[in-house]
CSV table of C-alpha atoms in Angstrom, one decimal:
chain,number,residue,atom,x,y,z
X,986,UNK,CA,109.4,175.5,250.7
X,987,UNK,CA,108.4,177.9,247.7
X,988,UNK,CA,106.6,176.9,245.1
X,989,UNK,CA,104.8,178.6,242.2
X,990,UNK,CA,100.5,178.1,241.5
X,991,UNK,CA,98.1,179.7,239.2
X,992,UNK,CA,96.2,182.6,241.6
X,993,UNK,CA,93.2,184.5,241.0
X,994,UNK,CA,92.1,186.3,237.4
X,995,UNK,CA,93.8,189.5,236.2
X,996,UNK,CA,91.3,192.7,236.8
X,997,UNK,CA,92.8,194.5,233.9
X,998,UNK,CA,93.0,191.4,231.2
X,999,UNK,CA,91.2,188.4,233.2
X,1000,UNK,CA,94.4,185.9,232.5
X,1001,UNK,CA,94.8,184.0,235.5
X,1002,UNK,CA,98.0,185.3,237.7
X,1003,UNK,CA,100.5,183.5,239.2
X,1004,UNK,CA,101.7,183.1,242.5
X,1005,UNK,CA,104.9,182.8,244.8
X,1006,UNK,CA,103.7,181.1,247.9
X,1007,UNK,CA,105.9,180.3,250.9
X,1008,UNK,CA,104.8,176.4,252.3
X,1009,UNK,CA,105.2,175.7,255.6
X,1010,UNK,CA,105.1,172.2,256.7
X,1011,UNK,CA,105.4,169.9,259.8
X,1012,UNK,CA,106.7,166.7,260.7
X,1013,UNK,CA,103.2,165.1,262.2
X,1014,UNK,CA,101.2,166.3,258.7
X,1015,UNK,CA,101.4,165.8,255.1
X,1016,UNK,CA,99.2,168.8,254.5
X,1017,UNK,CA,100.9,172.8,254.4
X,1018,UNK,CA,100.2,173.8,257.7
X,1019,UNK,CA,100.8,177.7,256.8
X,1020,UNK,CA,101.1,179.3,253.2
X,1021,UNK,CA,102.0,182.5,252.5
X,1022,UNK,CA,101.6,184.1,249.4
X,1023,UNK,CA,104.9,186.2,248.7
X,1024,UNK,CA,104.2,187.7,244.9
X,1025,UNK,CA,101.5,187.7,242.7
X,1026,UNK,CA,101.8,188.7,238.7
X,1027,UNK,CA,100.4,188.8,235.9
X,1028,UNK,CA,102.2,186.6,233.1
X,1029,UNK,CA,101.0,189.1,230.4
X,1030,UNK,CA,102.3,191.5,232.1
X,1031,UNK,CA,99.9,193.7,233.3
X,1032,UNK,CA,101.4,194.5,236.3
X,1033,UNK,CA,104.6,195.8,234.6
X,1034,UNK,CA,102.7,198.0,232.1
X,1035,UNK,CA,100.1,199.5,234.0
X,1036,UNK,CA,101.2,199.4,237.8
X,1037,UNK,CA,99.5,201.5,239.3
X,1038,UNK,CA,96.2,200.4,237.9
X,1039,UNK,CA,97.7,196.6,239.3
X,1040,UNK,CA,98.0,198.1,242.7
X,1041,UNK,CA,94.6,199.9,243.3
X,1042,UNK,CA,92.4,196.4,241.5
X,1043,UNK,CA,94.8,193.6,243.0
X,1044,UNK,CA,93.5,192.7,246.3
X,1045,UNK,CA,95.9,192.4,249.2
X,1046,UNK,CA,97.9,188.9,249.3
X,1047,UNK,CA,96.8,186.6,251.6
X,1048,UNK,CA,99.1,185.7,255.0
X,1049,UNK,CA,98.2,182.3,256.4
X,1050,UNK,CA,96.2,179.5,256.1
């Protein structure tokens, strides 16, 4: 399941990102039991207009739970 959540703050403008993130669930639990976050951006933009600056700040997306 993929689902979209607010992520961490912007290093260029400090407007909190957004985040594509793969859910992986079981039958036995209610609860994710892996997430993976696929894509992170900015909703201003940032990492459209500046992106290489967006590369070198952004830290690496997170694999797992």
């Amino acid at each position: 399941m993929h689902t979209t959540r607010t992520g961490i703050a912007c290093p260029l403008c400090q407007t909190l990102t957004k985040e594509l993130v793969y859910l992986v669930f079981s039958h036995q639990s209610p609860d994710p039991q892996r997430v993976e976050t696929q894509r992170r951006w900015c909703p201003t933009g940032c990492h459209l207009t500046r992106p290489e600056q967006w590369q070198e700040v952004m830290p690496p997306l997170r694999r797992g739970l």
